[in-house]
């Protein structure tokens, strides 16, 4: 794994000084080379996990994208499940260091699973037409209905609902102002919540409105 490679680099540049710890590490490496059944499934799965160390850093600083969050949650849940099985075979490990590591691995938390499955996974992992991640943020938080369990997310959802309601009220006002019953918000490239008004109705547009673009038919 990427984070394992970084740890190995740290070990090489910061060698151990105590004989007993060096011997324990050598014993662990020797047994790992034999692919012990107790950790075989974990080792195989770790080859497919994302860079959890960097993903957690991005998550901590609110830089993690929805699809990254889903991948991290799934990875931790899977590793936890494998750890639960590995602990049953921990006594078969000769290396005291490996045994200590396996016994100390955390088991899957119901909170992780609950958080993951409250999320709209299809919306979180959506891609654009080029195959690049493009999460559907409007439907991302369809779950999280229990206020006491997810107070912060519930509060955000209430704020979003309030804004959406005000936007619809504003749209209704614009329809009456322009005399256009079928007026709807438009999205052009990266600009959303735009109003497209036919040139025939331009005399009804308030001067305070900002014109973004225009064609022969509408602005």
PDB file of N, CA and C in Angstrom, residues 23-102:
ATOM      1  N   UNK A  23      14.947  -7.866  16.778  1.00  0.00           N
ATOM      2  CA  UNK A  23      14.690  -9.299  16.623  1.00  0.00           C
ATOM      3  C   UNK A  23      13.199  -9.569  16.400  1.00  0.00           C
ATOM      4  N   UNK A  24      12.342  -8.850  17.118  1.00  0.00           N
ATOM      5  CA  UNK A  24      10.894  -9.021  16.947  1.00  0.00           C
ATOM      6  C   UNK A  24      10.471  -8.660  15.523  1.00  0.00           C
ATOM      7  N   UNK A  25      11.060  -7.596  15.005  1.00  0.00           N
ATOM      8  CA  UNK A  25      10.701  -7.184  13.636  1.00  0.00           C
ATOM      9  C   UNK A  25      11.198  -8.197  12.621  1.00  0.00           C
ATOM     10  N   UNK A  26      12.393  -8.717  12.814  1.00  0.00           N
ATOM     11  CA  UNK A  26      12.927  -9.742  11.910  1.00  0.00           C
ATOM     12  C   UNK A  26      12.052 -10.988  11.925  1.00  0.00           C
ATOM     13  N   UNK A  27      11.619 -11.402  13.127  1.00  0.00           N
ATOM     14  CA  UNK A  27      10.739 -12.571  13.238  1.00  0.00           C
ATOM     15  C   UNK A  27       9.420 -12.330  12.498  1.00  0.00           C
ATOM     16  N   UNK A  28       8.885 -11.109  12.615  1.00  0.00           N
ATOM     17  CA  UNK A  28       7.623 -10.781  11.946  1.00  0.00           C
ATOM     18  C   UNK A  28       7.774 -10.824  10.434  1.00  0.00           C
ATOM     19  N   UNK A  29       8.879 -10.261   9.924  1.00  0.00           N
ATOM     20  CA  UNK A  29       9.116 -10.257   8.480  1.00  0.00           C
ATOM     21  C   UNK A  29       9.296 -11.682   7.969  1.00  0.00           C
ATOM     22  N   UNK A  30      10.034 -12.488   8.723  1.00  0.00           N
ATOM     23  CA  UNK A  30      10.257 -13.876   8.325  1.00  0.00           C
ATOM     24  C   UNK A  30       8.941 -14.637   8.216  1.00  0.00           C
ATOM     25  N   UNK A  31       8.040 -14.432   9.175  1.00  0.00           N
ATOM     26  CA  UNK A  31       6.758 -15.142   9.133  1.00  0.00           C
ATOM     27  C   UNK A  31       5.860 -14.591   8.028  1.00  0.00           C
ATOM     28  N   UNK A  32       5.936 -13.281   7.792  1.00  0.00           N
ATOM     29  CA  UNK A  32       5.138 -12.694   6.707  1.00  0.00           C
ATOM     30  C   UNK A  32       5.524 -13.290   5.358  1.00  0.00           C
ATOM     31  N   UNK A  33       6.774 -13.584   5.173  1.00  0.00           N
ATOM     32  CA  UNK A  33       7.237 -14.170   3.918  1.00  0.00           C
ATOM     33  C   UNK A  33       6.638 -15.555   3.683  1.00  0.00           C
ATOM     34  N   UNK A  34       6.109 -16.176   4.741  1.00  0.00           N
ATOM     35  CA  UNK A  34       5.513 -17.507   4.626  1.00  0.00           C
ATOM     36  C   UNK A  34       4.003 -17.445   4.370  1.00  0.00           C
ATOM     37  N   UNK A  35       3.451 -16.218   4.233  1.00  0.00           N
ATOM     38  CA  UNK A  35       2.017 -16.024   3.999  1.00  0.00           C
ATOM     39  C   UNK A  35       1.162 -16.789   5.017  1.00  0.00           C
ATOM     40  N   UNK A  36       1.251 -16.450   6.293  1.00  0.00           N
ATOM     41  CA  UNK A  36       0.466 -17.160   7.311  1.00  0.00           C
ATOM     42  C   UNK A  36      -1.033 -16.980   7.077  1.00  0.00           C
ATOM     43  N   UNK A  37      -1.833 -18.033   7.243  1.00  0.00           N
ATOM     44  CA  UNK A  37      -3.285 -17.967   7.003  1.00  0.00           C
ATOM     45  C   UNK A  37      -3.984 -16.877   7.807  1.00  0.00           C
ATOM     46  N   UNK A  38      -3.466 -16.573   8.995  1.00  0.00           N
ATOM     47  CA  UNK A  38      -4.126 -15.596   9.868  1.00  0.00           C
ATOM     48  C   UNK A  38      -4.224 -14.220   9.230  1.00  0.00           C
ATOM     49  N   UNK A  39      -3.272 -13.864   8.383  1.00  0.00           N
ATOM     50  CA  UNK A  39      -3.285 -12.519   7.788  1.00  0.00           C
ATOM     51  C   UNK A  39      -3.313 -12.557   6.264  1.00  0.00           C
ATOM     52  N   UNK A  40      -3.483 -13.723   5.683  1.00  0.00           N
ATOM     53  CA  UNK A  40      -3.464 -13.850   4.223  1.00  0.00           C
ATOM     54  C   UNK A  40      -4.572 -13.013   3.579  1.00  0.00           C
ATOM     55  N   UNK A  41      -5.802 -13.115   4.122  1.00  0.00           N
ATOM     56  CA  UNK A  41      -6.929 -12.379   3.535  1.00  0.00           C
ATOM     57  C   UNK A  41      -6.748 -10.883   3.687  1.00  0.00           C
ATOM     58  N   UNK A  42      -6.227 -10.445   4.843  1.00  0.00           N
ATOM     59  CA  UNK A  42      -6.000  -9.014   5.066  1.00  0.00           C
ATOM     60  C   UNK A  42      -4.956  -8.486   4.096  1.00  0.00           C
ATOM     61  N   UNK A  43      -3.856  -9.203   3.958  1.00  0.00           N
ATOM     62  CA  UNK A  43      -2.780  -8.771   3.062  1.00  0.00           C
ATOM     63  C   UNK A  43      -3.266  -8.666   1.620  1.00  0.00           C
ATOM     64  N   UNK A  44      -4.098  -9.603   1.205  1.00  0.00           N
ATOM     65  CA  UNK A  44      -4.630  -9.597  -0.158  1.00  0.00           C
ATOM     66  C   UNK A  44      -5.552  -8.407  -0.371  1.00  0.00           C
ATOM     67  N   UNK A  45      -6.384  -8.114   0.617  1.00  0.00           N
ATOM     68  CA  UNK A  45      -7.339  -7.007   0.475  1.00  0.00           C
ATOM     69  C   UNK A  45      -6.643  -5.651   0.520  1.00  0.00           C
ATOM     70  N   UNK A  46      -5.594  -5.528   1.345  1.00  0.00           N
ATOM     71  CA  UNK A  46      -4.918  -4.242   1.482  1.00  0.00           C
ATOM     72  C   UNK A  46      -4.323  -3.747   0.167  1.00  0.00           C
ATOM     73  N   UNK A  47      -4.073  -4.663  -0.771  1.00  0.00           N
ATOM     74  CA  UNK A  47      -3.531  -4.260  -2.072  1.00  0.00           C
ATOM     75  C   UNK A  47      -4.532  -3.439  -2.876  1.00  0.00           C
ATOM     76  N   UNK A  48      -5.808  -3.537  -2.524  1.00  0.00           N
ATOM     77  CA  UNK A  48      -6.849  -2.864  -3.314  1.00  0.00           C
ATOM     78  C   UNK A  48      -7.400  -1.613  -2.644  1.00  0.00           C
ATOM     79  N   UNK A  49      -7.002  -1.339  -1.395  1.00  0.00           N
ATOM     80  CA  UNK A  49      -7.596  -0.206  -0.681  1.00  0.00           C
ATOM     81  C   UNK A  49      -6.962   1.098  -1.147  1.00  0.00           C
ATOM     82  N   UNK A  50      -7.696   2.215  -1.032  1.00  0.00           N
ATOM     83  CA  UNK A  50      -7.120   3.519  -1.378  1.00  0.00           C
ATOM     84  C   UNK A  50      -6.081   3.931  -0.339  1.00  0.00           C
ATOM     85  N   UNK A  51      -5.453   5.052  -0.579  1.00  0.00           N
ATOM     86  CA  UNK A  51      -4.453   5.565   0.357  1.00  0.00           C
ATOM     87  C   UNK A  51      -5.190   6.127   1.572  1.00  0.00           C
ATOM     88  N   UNK A  52      -5.448   5.268   2.553  1.00  0.00           N
ATOM     89  CA  UNK A  52      -6.261   5.644   3.712  1.00  0.00           C
ATOM     90  C   UNK A  52      -5.633   6.774   4.522  1.00  0.00           C
ATOM     91  N   UNK A  53      -4.324   6.766   4.626  1.00  0.00           N
ATOM     92  CA  UNK A  53      -3.638   7.788   5.418  1.00  0.00           C
ATOM     93  C   UNK A  53      -3.900   9.180   4.849  1.00  0.00           C
ATOM     94  N   UNK A  54      -3.713   9.342   3.550  1.00  0.00           N
ATOM     95  CA  UNK A  54      -3.931  10.650   2.924  1.00  0.00           C
ATOM     96  C   UNK A  54      -5.425  10.984   2.848  1.00  0.00           C
ATOM     97  N   UNK A  55      -6.242   9.944   2.652  1.00  0.00           N
ATOM     98  CA  UNK A  55      -7.690  10.182   2.597  1.00  0.00           C
ATOM     99  C   UNK A  55      -8.208  10.711   3.932  1.00  0.00           C
ATOM    100  N   UNK A  56      -7.688  10.167   5.025  1.00  0.00           N
ATOM    101  CA  UNK A  56      -8.096  10.647   6.350  1.00  0.00           C
ATOM    102  C   UNK A  56      -7.635  12.082   6.580  1.00  0.00           C
ATOM    103  N   UNK A  57      -6.457  12.418   6.062  1.00  0.00           N
ATOM    104  CA  UNK A  57      -5.972  13.797   6.172  1.00  0.00           C
ATOM    105  C   UNK A  57      -6.882  14.748   5.402  1.00  0.00           C
ATOM    106  N   UNK A  58      -7.269  14.343   4.188  1.00  0.00           N
ATOM    107  CA  UNK A  58      -8.174  15.161   3.378  1.00  0.00           C
ATOM    108  C   UNK A  58      -9.533  15.294   4.067  1.00  0.00           C
ATOM    109  N   UNK A  59      -9.962  14.216   4.681  1.00  0.00           N
ATOM    110  CA  UNK A  59     -11.236  14.233   5.397  1.00  0.00           C
ATOM    111  C   UNK A  59     -11.176  15.181   6.587  1.00  0.00           C
ATOM    112  N   UNK A  60     -10.068  15.143   7.309  1.00  0.00           N
ATOM    113  CA  UNK A  60      -9.897  16.000   8.494  1.00  0.00           C
ATOM    114  C   UNK A  60      -9.966  17.474   8.119  1.00  0.00           C
ATOM    115  N   UNK A  61      -9.398  17.821   6.966  1.00  0.00           N
ATOM    116  CA  UNK A  61      -9.360  19.222   6.537  1.00  0.00           C
ATOM    117  C   UNK A  61     -10.503  19.567   5.576  1.00  0.00           C
ATOM    118  N   UNK A  62     -11.535  18.726   5.555  1.00  0.00           N
ATOM    119  CA  UNK A  62     -12.742  18.965   4.739  1.00  0.00           C
ATOM    120  C   UNK A  62     -12.423  19.091   3.255  1.00  0.00           C
ATOM    121  N   UNK A  63     -11.440  18.320   2.780  1.00  0.00           N
ATOM    122  CA  UNK A  63     -11.068  18.322   1.369  1.00  0.00           C
ATOM    123  C   UNK A  63     -11.486  17.027   0.669  1.00  0.00           C
ATOM    124  N   UNK A  64     -12.100  16.124   1.409  1.00  0.00           N
ATOM    125  CA  UNK A  64     -12.456  14.808   0.874  1.00  0.00           C
ATOM    126  C   UNK A  64     -13.721  14.897   0.032  1.00  0.00           C
ATOM    127  N   UNK A  65     -13.697  14.339  -1.168  1.00  0.00           N
ATOM    128  CA  UNK A  65     -14.876  14.327  -2.028  1.00  0.00           C
ATOM    129  C   UNK A  65     -15.820  13.197  -1.604  1.00  0.00           C
ATOM    130  N   UNK A  66     -17.101  13.267  -1.971  1.00  0.00           N
ATOM    131  CA  UNK A  66     -18.044  12.211  -1.573  1.00  0.00           C
ATOM    132  C   UNK A  66     -17.626  10.811  -1.989  1.00  0.00           C
ATOM    133  N   UNK A  67     -17.108  10.665  -3.213  1.00  0.00           N
ATOM    134  CA  UNK A  67     -16.710   9.323  -3.655  1.00  0.00           C
ATOM    135  C   UNK A  67     -15.491   8.812  -2.878  1.00  0.00           C
ATOM    136  N   UNK A  68     -14.596   9.720  -2.476  1.00  0.00           N
ATOM    137  CA  UNK A  68     -13.456   9.335  -1.636  1.00  0.00           C
ATOM    138  C   UNK A  68     -13.941   8.869  -0.269  1.00  0.00           C
ATOM    139  N   UNK A  69     -14.925   9.584   0.286  1.00  0.00           N
ATOM    140  CA  UNK A  69     -15.468   9.218   1.589  1.00  0.00           C
ATOM    141  C   UNK A  69     -16.085   7.831   1.549  1.00  0.00           C
ATOM    142  N   UNK A  70     -16.835   7.544   0.478  1.00  0.00           N
ATOM    143  CA  UNK A  70     -17.443   6.214   0.332  1.00  0.00           C
ATOM    144  C   UNK A  70     -16.364   5.136   0.270  1.00  0.00           C
ATOM    145  N   UNK A  71     -15.312   5.390  -0.510  1.00  0.00           N
ATOM    146  CA  UNK A  71     -14.224   4.409  -0.650  1.00  0.00           C
ATOM    147  C   UNK A  71     -13.527   4.169   0.690  1.00  0.00           C
ATOM    148  N   UNK A  72     -13.306   5.228   1.464  1.00  0.00           N
ATOM    149  CA  UNK A  72     -12.643   5.104   2.767  1.00  0.00           C
ATOM    150  C   UNK A  72     -13.512   4.320   3.741  1.00  0.00           C
ATOM    151  N   UNK A  73     -14.793   4.639   3.798  1.00  0.00           N
ATOM    152  CA  UNK A  73     -15.701   3.938   4.711  1.00  0.00           C
ATOM    153  C   UNK A  73     -15.778   2.451   4.361  1.00  0.00           C
ATOM    154  N   UNK A  74     -15.905   2.167   3.071  1.00  0.00           N
ATOM    155  CA  UNK A  74     -15.983   0.763   2.645  1.00  0.00           C
ATOM    156  C   UNK A  74     -14.694   0.020   2.989  1.00  0.00           C
ATOM    157  N   UNK A  75     -13.562   0.690   2.806  1.00  0.00           N
ATOM    158  CA  UNK A  75     -12.271   0.051   3.087  1.00  0.00           C
ATOM    159  C   UNK A  75     -12.138  -0.272   4.568  1.00  0.00           C
ATOM    160  N   UNK A  76     -12.492   0.666   5.438  1.00  0.00           N
ATOM    161  CA  UNK A  76     -12.372   0.430   6.875  1.00  0.00           C
ATOM    162  C   UNK A  76     -13.342  -0.652   7.340  1.00  0.00           C
ATOM    163  N   UNK A  77     -14.538  -0.664   6.772  1.00  0.00           N
ATOM    164  CA  UNK A  77     -15.511  -1.698   7.141  1.00  0.00           C
ATOM    165  C   UNK A  77     -15.002  -3.075   6.736  1.00  0.00           C
ATOM    166  N   UNK A  78     -14.450  -3.176   5.503  1.00  0.00           N
ATOM    167  CA  UNK A  78     -13.952  -4.460   5.015  1.00  0.00           C
ATOM    168  C   UNK A  78     -12.745  -4.935   5.823  1.00  0.00           C
ATOM    169  N   UNK A  79     -11.807  -4.030   6.091  1.00  0.00           N
ATOM    170  CA  UNK A  79     -10.619  -4.401   6.869  1.00  0.00           C
ATOM    171  C   UNK A  79     -11.035  -4.841   8.274  1.00  0.00           C
ATOM    172  N   UNK A  80     -12.028  -4.161   8.836  1.00  0.00           N
ATOM    173  CA  UNK A  80     -12.518  -4.537  10.154  1.00  0.00           C
ATOM    174  C   UNK A  80     -13.124  -5.924  10.170  1.00  0.00           C
ATOM    175  N   UNK A  81     -13.863  -6.247   9.115  1.00  0.00           N
ATOM    176  CA  UNK A  81     -14.462  -7.588   9.019  1.00  0.00           C
ATOM    177  C   UNK A  81     -13.377  -8.662   8.902  1.00  0.00           C
ATOM    178  N   UNK A  82     -12.353  -8.383   8.099  1.00  0.00           N
ATOM    179  CA  UNK A  82     -11.252  -9.337   7.949  1.00  0.00           C
ATOM    180  C   UNK A  82     -10.463  -9.474   9.249  1.00  0.00           C
ATOM    181  N   UNK A  83     -10.329  -8.361   9.976  1.00  0.00           N
ATOM    182  CA  UNK A  83      -9.613  -8.396  11.247  1.00  0.00           C
ATOM    183  C   UNK A  83     -10.335  -9.287  12.244  1.00  0.00           C
ATOM    184  N   UNK A  84     -11.644  -9.247  12.200  1.00  0.00           N
ATOM    185  CA  UNK A  84     -12.442 -10.078  13.114  1.00  0.00           C
ATOM    186  C   UNK A  84     -12.159 -11.557  12.871  1.00  0.00           C
ATOM    187  N   UNK A  85     -12.041 -11.939  11.601  1.00  0.00           N
ATOM    188  CA  UNK A  85     -11.722 -13.332  11.270  1.00  0.00           C
ATOM    189  C   UNK A  85     -10.268 -13.665  11.611  1.00  0.00           C
ATOM    190  N   UNK A  86      -9.375 -12.698  11.383  1.00  0.00           N
ATOM    191  CA  UNK A  86      -7.948 -12.935  11.633  1.00  0.00           C
ATOM    192  C   UNK A  86      -7.669 -13.171  13.115  1.00  0.00           C
ATOM    193  N   UNK A  87      -8.420 -12.509  13.970  1.00  0.00           N
ATOM    194  CA  UNK A  87      -8.196 -12.654  15.410  1.00  0.00           C
ATOM    195  C   UNK A  87      -8.422 -14.095  15.873  1.00  0.00           C
ATOM    196  N   UNK A  88      -9.293 -14.806  15.151  1.00  0.00           N
ATOM    197  CA  UNK A  88      -9.553 -16.199  15.516  1.00  0.00           C
ATOM    198  C   UNK A  88      -8.330 -17.078  15.268  1.00  0.00           C
ATOM    199  N   UNK A  89      -7.444 -16.617  14.359  1.00  0.00           N
ATOM    200  CA  UNK A  89      -6.246 -17.386  14.012  1.00  0.00           C
ATOM    201  C   UNK A  89      -4.986 -16.775  14.615  1.00  0.00           C
ATOM    202  N   UNK A  90      -5.153 -15.768  15.479  1.00  0.00           N
ATOM    203  CA  UNK A  90      -3.991 -15.049  15.998  1.00  0.00           C
ATOM    204  C   UNK A  90      -3.049 -15.952  16.787  1.00  0.00           C
ATOM    205  N   UNK A  91      -3.604 -16.940  17.482  1.00  0.00           N
ATOM    206  CA  UNK A  91      -2.760 -17.834  18.295  1.00  0.00           C
ATOM    207  C   UNK A  91      -1.830 -18.700  17.452  1.00  0.00           C
ATOM    208  N   UNK A  92      -2.143 -18.816  16.152  1.00  0.00           N
ATOM    209  CA  UNK A  92      -1.293 -19.638  15.275  1.00  0.00           C
ATOM    210  C   UNK A  92      -0.042 -18.895  14.815  1.00  0.00           C
ATOM    211  N   UNK A  93       0.031 -17.598  15.077  1.00  0.00           N
ATOM    212  CA  UNK A  93       1.187 -16.805  14.657  1.00  0.00           C
ATOM    213  C   UNK A  93       2.352 -17.006  15.628  1.00  0.00           C
ATOM    214  N   UNK A  94       3.535 -17.261  15.095  1.00  0.00           N
ATOM    215  CA  UNK A  94       4.717 -17.451  15.930  1.00  0.00           C
ATOM    216  C   UNK A  94       5.276 -16.116  16.416  1.00  0.00           C
ATOM    217  N   UNK A  95       5.197 -15.123  15.550  1.00  0.00           N
ATOM    218  CA  UNK A  95       5.754 -13.813  15.879  1.00  0.00           C
ATOM    219  C   UNK A  95       4.881 -13.110  16.919  1.00  0.00           C
ATOM    220  N   UNK A  96       5.487 -12.720  18.024  1.00  0.00           N
ATOM    221  CA  UNK A  96       4.740 -11.994  19.055  1.00  0.00           C
ATOM    222  C   UNK A  96       4.280 -10.635  18.546  1.00  0.00           C
ATOM    223  N   UNK A  97       5.087 -10.020  17.659  1.00  0.00           N
ATOM    224  CA  UNK A  97       4.734  -8.711  17.108  1.00  0.00           C
ATOM    225  C   UNK A  97       3.507  -8.822  16.198  1.00  0.00           C
ATOM    226  N   UNK A  98       3.488  -9.819  15.320  1.00  0.00           N
ATOM    227  CA  UNK A  98       2.342 -10.019  14.443  1.00  0.00           C
ATOM    228  C   UNK A  98       1.090 -10.347  15.252  1.00  0.00           C
ATOM    229  N   UNK A  99       1.257 -11.205  16.262  1.00  0.00           N
ATOM    230  CA  UNK A  99       0.125 -11.550  17.109  1.00  0.00           C
ATOM    231  C   UNK A  99      -0.452 -10.340  17.803  1.00  0.00           C
ATOM    232  N   UNK A 100       0.421  -9.474  18.294  1.00  0.00           N
ATOM    233  CA  UNK A 100      -0.016  -8.243  18.964  1.00  0.00           C
ATOM    234  C   UNK A 100      -0.753  -7.321  17.993  1.00  0.00           C
ATOM    235  N   UNK A 101      -0.233  -7.208  16.781  1.00  0.00           N
ATOM    236  CA  UNK A 101      -0.864  -6.349  15.776  1.00  0.00           C
ATOM    237  C   UNK A 101      -2.247  -6.871  15.384  1.00  0.00           C
ATOM    238  N   UNK A 102      -2.368  -8.175  15.153  1.00  0.00           N
ATOM    239  CA  UNK A 102      -3.632  -8.756  14.729  1.00  0.00           C
ATOM    240  C   UNK A 102      -4.678  -8.632  15.838  1.00  0.00           C
TER     241      UNK A 102
END
